Coordinates of C-alpha atoms in Angstrom, one line a residue:
M1 CA 16.8 30.1 -18.8
T2 CA 16.4 26.8 -20.6
G3 CA 19.9 25.8 -19.8
N4 CA 18.9 25.0 -16.2
T5 CA 16.0 22.7 -17.2
K6 CA 16.7 19.0 -16.8
P7 CA 15.9 16.9 -19.8
H8 CA 12.7 14.8 -19.5
N9 CA 13.6 11.4 -18.1
P10 CA 10.4 9.4 -17.3
W11 CA 12.4 6.6 -15.5
R12 CA 13.9 9.2 -13.1
E13 CA 10.4 10.4 -12.4
I14 CA 9.0 6.9 -11.9
C15 CA 11.9 6.2 -9.5
A16 CA 11.5 9.4 -7.6
A17 CA 7.7 8.9 -7.1
S18 CA 7.7 5.2 -6.4
I19 CA 10.7 4.8 -4.1
G20 CA 8.8 6.2 -1.1
N21 CA 6.0 3.8 -1.7
A22 CA 8.5 0.9 -1.8
L23 CA 10.1 2.0 1.5
E24 CA 6.6 2.4 3.1
F25 CA 5.5 -1.1 2.0
Y26 CA 8.9 -2.7 2.9
D27 CA 8.6 -1.3 6.5
L28 CA 5.0 -2.4 6.7
L29 CA 5.8 -5.9 5.5
I30 CA 8.8 -6.3 7.8
Y31 CA 6.7 -5.4 10.8
G32 CA 4.0 -7.9 9.7
Y33 CA 6.5 -10.6 9.1
F34 CA 8.2 -10.2 12.5
A35 CA 4.8 -9.6 14.3
I36 CA 5.4 -12.7 16.5
V37 CA 8.9 -11.6 17.5
I38 CA 7.8 -8.0 18.1
G39 CA 4.9 -9.2 20.2
Q40 CA 7.2 -11.2 22.4
L41 CA 9.7 -8.4 22.9
F42 CA 7.5 -5.3 23.2
F43 CA 4.1 -6.6 24.1
P44 CA 4.6 -9.5 26.6
A45 CA 1.4 -11.3 27.6
H46 CA 0.2 -14.4 29.4
D47 CA -0.5 -16.3 26.2
A48 CA 0.9 -16.2 22.7
T49 CA -2.4 -15.2 20.9
T50 CA -2.8 -12.1 23.1
S51 CA 0.8 -11.1 22.5
L52 CA 0.3 -11.5 18.7
L53 CA -3.0 -9.6 18.8
L54 CA -1.3 -6.7 20.6
S55 CA 1.5 -6.6 18.1
V56 CA -0.8 -6.8 15.1
G57 CA -3.0 -4.2 16.6
T58 CA -0.1 -1.8 16.9
F59 CA 0.6 -2.5 13.2
G60 CA -3.0 -1.3 12.6
I61 CA -2.5 1.8 14.7
S62 CA -0.4 3.4 12.0
F63 CA -3.4 3.3 9.8
V64 CA -5.3 5.5 12.2
T65 CA -2.9 8.4 11.5
R66 CA -3.1 7.8 7.8
P67 CA -6.2 10.0 7.3
L68 CA -4.5 12.8 9.2
G69 CA -1.4 12.5 7.0
S70 CA -3.7 12.5 4.0
I71 CA -5.3 15.8 5.1
I72 CA -2.1 17.6 6.0
L73 CA 0.4 16.3 3.4
G74 CA -2.2 15.8 0.7
S75 CA -3.3 19.5 1.1
Y76 CA 0.3 20.5 1.2
A77 CA 0.9 18.8 -2.1
D78 CA -2.0 20.8 -3.7
R79 CA -0.8 24.1 -2.2
A80 CA 3.1 23.9 -2.2
G81 CA 3.6 21.2 -4.9
R82 CA 4.1 17.5 -5.3
K83 CA 7.9 17.7 -4.9
A84 CA 7.7 19.5 -1.5
S85 CA 5.2 17.0 -0.1
L86 CA 7.2 14.0 -1.3
T87 CA 10.4 15.3 0.3
V88 CA 8.7 15.7 3.7
S89 CA 6.9 12.4 3.6
I90 CA 10.0 10.3 3.0
G91 CA 11.9 12.2 5.7
L92 CA 9.2 11.4 8.3
M93 CA 9.1 7.8 7.2
M94 CA 12.9 7.4 7.8
V95 CA 12.5 8.7 11.4
G96 CA 9.8 6.2 12.2
T97 CA 11.8 3.3 10.8
A98 CA 14.9 4.3 12.8
M99 CA 12.8 4.4 16.0
I100 CA 11.7 0.8 15.5
A101 CA 15.1 -0.4 14.5
F102 CA 16.8 0.9 17.6
A103 CA 13.9 0.6 20.2
P104 CA 14.8 -0.9 23.5
T105 CA 12.7 -3.9 24.5
Y106 CA 10.0 -4.1 27.3
E107 CA 12.5 -6.0 29.5
Q108 CA 15.0 -3.1 29.2
I109 CA 12.8 0.0 29.7
G110 CA 9.3 -1.3 30.5
I111 CA 6.2 0.5 29.3
L112 CA 8.2 3.1 27.4
S113 CA 9.2 0.3 25.0
P114 CA 5.7 -0.4 23.5
L115 CA 4.9 3.3 23.6
M116 CA 8.0 4.0 21.4
I117 CA 6.8 1.4 18.9
I118 CA 3.3 2.9 18.9
V119 CA 4.6 6.4 18.3
A120 CA 6.9 5.2 15.5
R121 CA 4.1 3.4 13.7
M122 CA 1.9 6.4 14.1
L123 CA 4.6 8.6 12.5
Q124 CA 5.0 6.1 9.7
G125 CA 1.3 6.1 9.1
F126 CA 1.1 9.9 9.0
S127 CA 3.9 10.1 6.4
T128 CA 2.4 7.3 4.4
G129 CA -1.0 9.1 4.4
G130 CA 0.3 11.8 2.2
E131 CA 2.8 9.7 0.2
F132 CA 0.4 7.9 -2.2
G133 CA -1.6 11.0 -3.2
A134 CA 1.5 13.2 -3.9
A135 CA 3.4 10.4 -5.6
T136 CA 0.6 9.3 -7.9
A137 CA -0.2 12.9 -8.8
F138 CA 3.5 13.4 -9.6
M139 CA 3.5 10.3 -11.9
V140 CA 0.4 11.0 -13.9
E141 CA 1.1 14.7 -14.3
H142 CA 4.5 13.8 -15.8
A143 CA 3.1 11.1 -18.1
D144 CA 1.6 11.4 -21.5
A145 CA -2.2 11.3 -21.3
K146 CA -2.3 8.0 -23.1
R147 CA 0.2 6.3 -20.8
R148 CA -1.0 7.4 -17.4
G149 CA -2.1 3.9 -16.5
F150 CA 1.4 2.5 -17.3
F151 CA 3.2 5.3 -15.4
A152 CA 1.0 5.1 -12.3
S153 CA 1.1 1.3 -12.2
W154 CA 4.7 1.5 -11.1
Q155 CA 3.3 2.6 -7.7
M156 CA 2.1 -1.0 -7.3
S157 CA 5.0 -2.7 -9.1
T158 CA 7.3 -1.2 -6.5
Q159 CA 5.1 -2.8 -3.8
G160 CA 6.0 -6.1 -5.5
L161 CA 9.7 -5.1 -5.4
A162 CA 9.3 -4.2 -1.7
T163 CA 7.6 -7.6 -1.1
V164 CA 10.5 -9.4 -2.8
L165 CA 13.1 -7.5 -0.7
A166 CA 11.2 -7.8 2.6
A167 CA 10.4 -11.5 2.2
G168 CA 13.9 -12.2 0.9
V169 CA 15.6 -10.4 3.8
S170 CA 13.3 -12.2 6.2
A171 CA 13.9 -15.6 4.6
L172 CA 17.7 -15.0 4.6
L173 CA 17.7 -14.0 8.3
S174 CA 15.6 -17.1 9.2
L175 CA 18.1 -19.3 7.3
L176 CA 21.3 -17.8 8.7
L177 CA 20.3 -17.2 12.3
T178 CA 19.0 -19.3 15.1
A179 CA 15.6 -18.5 16.6
D180 CA 17.3 -16.9 19.7
Q181 CA 19.6 -14.8 17.5
L182 CA 16.6 -13.7 15.4
S183 CA 14.6 -12.7 18.4
A184 CA 17.6 -11.0 20.2
W185 CA 18.9 -8.8 17.4
G186 CA 18.3 -10.3 13.9
W187 CA 15.0 -8.7 13.3
R188 CA 16.6 -5.3 13.7
I189 CA 18.7 -5.9 10.6
A190 CA 15.6 -6.1 8.5
F191 CA 14.5 -2.6 9.6
A192 CA 18.1 -1.3 9.2
V193 CA 17.9 -2.3 5.5
G194 CA 14.9 0.0 5.1
L195 CA 17.0 2.8 6.6
L196 CA 19.5 2.4 3.7
I197 CA 16.7 3.0 1.1
G198 CA 15.5 6.3 2.7
P199 CA 18.6 8.5 2.0
V200 CA 18.6 7.4 -1.7
G201 CA 15.0 8.4 -2.1
L202 CA 15.5 11.7 -0.3
Y203 CA 18.4 12.6 -2.6
I204 CA 16.4 11.7 -5.7
R205 CA 13.3 13.6 -4.6
R206 CA 15.3 16.8 -3.8
N207 CA 16.7 16.8 -7.4
I208 CA 13.5 16.4 -9.5
D209 CA 11.3 19.0 -11.2
E210 CA 7.8 19.9 -10.2
T211 CA 5.1 18.8 -12.6
A212 CA 4.0 21.0 -15.5
D213 CA 0.3 20.6 -14.6
F214 CA 0.9 22.0 -11.1
K215 CA 3.0 24.8 -12.4
K216 CA 0.3 25.8 -14.8
L217 CA -2.2 26.3 -12.0
G218 CA -0.4 29.3 -10.7
E219 CA -1.0 30.9 -7.3
K220 CA -4.5 32.2 -8.2
Q221 CA -5.8 28.8 -9.5
R222 CA -4.6 26.8 -6.5
E223 CA -7.3 25.9 -4.0
K224 CA -6.9 27.8 -0.7
S225 CA -8.6 24.8 1.0
P226 CA -8.3 21.7 -1.1
L227 CA -9.8 19.7 1.8
R228 CA -13.0 21.8 1.6
E229 CA -13.3 21.2 -2.1
V230 CA -12.8 17.4 -1.8
F231 CA -15.4 17.1 0.9
G232 CA -17.7 19.4 -1.0
R233 CA -17.6 19.3 -4.8
D234 CA -15.6 16.0 -5.0
R235 CA -17.2 14.2 -2.1
A236 CA -19.1 11.6 -4.2
N237 CA -15.9 10.8 -6.2
M238 CA -13.9 10.5 -3.0
L239 CA -16.3 8.0 -1.4
L240 CA -16.7 5.9 -4.6
G241 CA -12.9 5.9 -5.0
A242 CA -12.5 4.6 -1.5
G243 CA -15.1 1.9 -2.2
V244 CA -13.2 0.8 -5.3
V245 CA -10.0 0.4 -3.3
A246 CA -11.6 -1.7 -0.5
A247 CA -11.4 -5.2 -2.1
A248 CA -8.0 -4.8 -3.7
T249 CA -6.5 -3.6 -0.5
A250 CA -8.1 -6.3 1.7
F251 CA -7.0 -9.0 -0.7
N252 CA -3.5 -7.5 -0.9
Y253 CA -3.1 -7.2 2.9
V254 CA -4.6 -10.6 3.8
H255 CA -2.6 -12.6 1.2
K256 CA 0.7 -10.7 1.0
L257 CA 1.1 -9.4 4.5
Y258 CA -0.8 -11.8 6.8
M259 CA -0.1 -15.0 4.8
P260 CA 3.4 -15.7 6.3
T261 CA 1.9 -15.5 9.8
Y262 CA -1.1 -17.6 8.7
A263 CA 1.1 -20.2 7.0
V264 CA 3.1 -20.6 10.2
K265 CA 0.3 -20.4 12.8
Q266 CA -2.5 -22.2 11.0
L267 CA -0.9 -24.4 8.3
H268 CA 2.3 -25.2 10.3
I269 CA 4.4 -24.4 7.2
P270 CA 8.0 -23.4 8.2
A271 CA 8.7 -19.7 8.3
T272 CA 11.3 -19.8 5.6
S273 CA 8.9 -21.5 3.2
S274 CA 6.2 -18.9 3.9
F275 CA 8.6 -16.1 3.1
I276 CA 9.5 -17.7 -0.2
G277 CA 5.8 -17.9 -1.0
A278 CA 5.7 -14.1 -0.4
V279 CA 8.6 -13.6 -2.7
V280 CA 6.7 -15.4 -5.5
T281 CA 3.7 -13.1 -4.9
G282 CA 6.0 -10.0 -5.0
V283 CA 7.7 -11.2 -8.3
M284 CA 4.4 -11.7 -9.9
L285 CA 3.1 -8.2 -8.8
M286 CA 6.4 -6.5 -9.8
I287 CA 6.3 -8.0 -13.4
A288 CA 2.6 -8.0 -14.0
A289 CA 1.6 -4.5 -12.7
P290 CA 3.1 -2.4 -15.5
V291 CA 1.6 -4.8 -18.1
V292 CA -1.8 -4.4 -16.5
G293 CA -1.3 -0.7 -16.3
H294 CA -0.6 -0.6 -20.1
L295 CA -3.8 -2.7 -20.7
S296 CA -5.8 -0.2 -18.6
D297 CA -4.6 2.5 -21.0
R298 CA -5.8 0.5 -23.9
F299 CA -9.1 -1.1 -22.8
G300 CA -10.2 1.2 -19.9
R301 CA -9.4 1.2 -16.2
I302 CA -13.0 0.7 -15.0
R303 CA -13.5 -2.3 -17.3
V304 CA -10.2 -3.9 -16.1
M305 CA -11.0 -3.2 -12.5
L306 CA -14.5 -4.7 -12.7
W307 CA -13.2 -8.0 -14.1
A308 CA -10.3 -8.1 -11.6
L309 CA -12.7 -7.6 -8.6
I310 CA -15.0 -10.4 -9.8
A311 CA -11.9 -12.6 -10.1
V312 CA -10.9 -11.7 -6.5
G313 CA -14.3 -12.4 -5.1
V314 CA -14.7 -15.7 -6.9
T315 CA -11.2 -17.2 -6.2
T316 CA -10.4 -16.3 -2.7
Y317 CA -12.5 -19.0 -1.0
P318 CA -11.2 -21.9 -3.2
L319 CA -7.6 -20.7 -2.6
F320 CA -8.0 -20.9 1.2
V321 CA -9.7 -24.3 0.9
L322 CA -6.8 -25.6 -1.3
L323 CA -4.2 -24.3 1.2
N324 CA -5.9 -26.0 4.2
R325 CA -6.6 -29.2 2.4
Y326 CA -3.0 -29.5 1.1
P327 CA -0.9 -27.4 3.5
T328 CA 2.4 -28.0 1.6
F329 CA 5.2 -25.8 0.4
Q330 CA 4.3 -26.6 -3.2
T331 CA 0.6 -25.7 -2.7
L332 CA 1.6 -22.4 -1.1
L333 CA 3.9 -21.4 -4.0
M334 CA 1.1 -22.2 -6.5
V335 CA -1.5 -20.2 -4.6
Q336 CA 0.8 -17.3 -4.0
A337 CA 1.8 -17.1 -7.7
L338 CA -1.9 -16.8 -8.6
V339 CA -2.5 -14.3 -5.8
G340 CA 0.4 -12.2 -7.1
L341 CA -1.3 -12.0 -10.5
L342 CA -4.7 -11.2 -9.0
I343 CA -3.2 -8.5 -6.8
A344 CA -1.5 -7.0 -9.9
V345 CA -4.7 -7.0 -11.9
S346 CA -6.8 -5.4 -9.1
L347 CA -4.2 -2.9 -7.9
A348 CA -2.4 -1.7 -11.1
P349 CA -5.3 0.3 -12.6
L350 CA -6.1 2.0 -9.3
P351 CA -3.6 4.9 -9.1
A352 CA -4.5 6.3 -12.5
L353 CA -8.2 5.7 -12.1
L354 CA -8.2 7.6 -8.8
A355 CA -6.1 10.4 -10.4
D356 CA -8.6 10.7 -13.3
I357 CA -11.5 11.4 -11.0
F358 CA -9.9 14.5 -9.3
P359 CA -8.8 17.8 -11.0
T360 CA -5.3 19.0 -10.7
S361 CA -6.1 21.5 -8.0
T362 CA -7.3 18.8 -5.5
R363 CA -5.7 15.7 -6.9
G364 CA -3.1 15.3 -4.1
T365 CA -5.8 15.6 -1.4
G366 CA -8.5 13.6 -3.1
L367 CA -6.1 10.7 -4.0
A368 CA -4.7 10.6 -0.5
L369 CA -8.0 10.6 1.2
S370 CA -9.9 8.1 -1.0
Y371 CA -7.0 5.6 -1.0
N372 CA -6.0 5.9 2.7
F373 CA -9.5 6.0 4.0
S374 CA -10.1 2.6 2.4
V375 CA -6.7 1.2 3.2
T376 CA -7.2 2.2 6.9
L377 CA -10.6 0.5 7.2
F378 CA -10.2 -2.6 5.0
G379 CA -6.4 -3.1 4.8
G380 CA -4.7 -1.9 7.9
F381 CA -6.8 -3.8 10.3
A382 CA -7.2 -6.8 8.1
P383 CA -4.6 -8.9 9.9
L384 CA -6.2 -8.0 13.3
I385 CA -9.7 -8.8 11.9
V386 CA -8.8 -12.1 10.4
T387 CA -6.8 -13.2 13.4
W388 CA -9.8 -12.4 15.6
L389 CA -12.2 -14.1 13.1
I390 CA -10.2 -17.3 13.1
D391 CA -10.0 -17.4 16.9
A392 CA -13.7 -16.5 17.4
T393 CA -15.1 -18.9 14.8
Q394 CA -12.4 -21.6 14.9
N395 CA -12.6 -21.6 11.1
K396 CA -9.4 -21.4 9.2
L397 CA -11.3 -20.2 6.1
A398 CA -12.6 -17.1 7.8
P399 CA -10.1 -14.7 6.0
S400 CA -11.8 -15.6 2.7
F401 CA -15.2 -14.4 4.0
Y402 CA -13.8 -11.0 4.8
V403 CA -12.2 -10.6 1.4
M404 CA -15.5 -11.7 -0.4
A405 CA -17.5 -9.1 1.6
T406 CA -15.1 -6.3 0.5
A407 CA -15.3 -7.6 -3.1
V408 CA -19.1 -7.0 -3.1
L409 CA -18.6 -3.5 -1.9
S410 CA -15.9 -2.6 -4.5
I411 CA -17.9 -4.1 -7.4
T412 CA -20.9 -1.9 -6.3
A413 CA -18.6 1.2 -6.2
V414 CA -17.0 0.5 -9.6
T415 CA -20.5 0.1 -11.1
A416 CA -21.6 3.4 -9.6
L417 CA -18.4 5.2 -10.8
A418 CA -19.0 3.9 -14.3
R419 CA -22.4 5.5 -14.3
R420 CA -20.9 8.8 -13.2
V421 CA -18.3 8.6 -16.0
R422 CA -21.0 8.0 -18.6
A423 CA -23.1 10.9 -17.2
G424 CA -20.1 13.2 -17.5
K425 CA -20.0 13.9 -13.7
I426 CA -16.3 13.3 -13.2
V427 CA -14.7 16.7 -13.2
G428 CA -11.1 15.4 -13.3
M429 CA -11.7 13.7 -16.6
T430 CA -10.7 16.8 -18.5
H431 CA -7.1 15.7 -17.7
G432 CA -7.5 12.1 -18.9
T433 CA -8.6 10.2 -21.9
P434 CA -12.1 8.9 -22.2
R435 CA -10.7 5.6 -23.6
A436 CA -8.7 5.0 -20.5
T437 CA -11.6 5.2 -18.1
K438 CA -14.5 3.9 -20.1
A439 CA -16.7 1.4 -18.5

């Protein structure tokens, strides 16, 4: 019996859980980076701003299907297992990526072209909706109780890796190809690179073990309707968890995803330079996230989150002022390096913190809903919101006001969550360490 059990390898488990998150974020970034090109090819309009808004809006449509993916795939993870849900989600993600990579343009097939892009983004959003919950549950349930913050932080570190890869591929294509070549076929190469990641992730996930925590539940202890329990018993934790995520995801999406477009359109910095700035952000996140995850295990995730959110709220306006006053490549690199560190500090403690506030029986569903509800509202439509704000107010600093507003919301949510922890109202805390989540 024991001869068939694979030896415990934490790095294999980290890779298995985080590779889907990396693929998801790579696809998301590539779409954002090539939003102008995609707008011209698939959403032609009378003026460039309208075309860009339609393209960015389609980017946001994928976030509408995230909650549905959270409900279906998150519940599936709580009923059938983390491994089963992870295998399904990465398969669906690959299909959506392939649809975009090989989609005919509007000039070739007319209205069917943008519809194909919309369906592909909705499919990607659906798969991503269940990815975070199942992957994070898989990570923390394989980890030692005292190292959950470190293990789960790799979810965010791989976002940094995806940023480096996406921005690096985009910068390389911009350097090697002319504008016409990039618009005609070069952008498709970037999506094709994402397709190469998918099969590797699918193979790894099909050859991993289910978590011991999930196995211990047994058929009788598993919730027949995890969704009902999350909206009933765990409703307050789910809403507060979503509130905690708001500022980190808004800051992340505005600075890491929208910044290359902002740098080109508003600051008139060359596209290649803006992509290099994104690489710097990704490198900082990739390196710093596991360090911050370790610190959250030692000093407490709520405490680390609170200080991180204060830093995000205080620094975002001065950073935009600096960029607009000195719109140079050197300033962009300096700002993006600091942004990468702030993103790491605000994102790294999140996965383990959210895992701590839900019990094993509803962890996949609760994690998926609280995270994706917030990402949909405050992150997914952030590029569209800030693009509209800049156009409506004619103020290039408008994105900072949006981030500051979400920071106030998240600080309030963290404070409320800390009170619930002190009052012993967090049912999922039986699976964590009081030190790791203390306020």
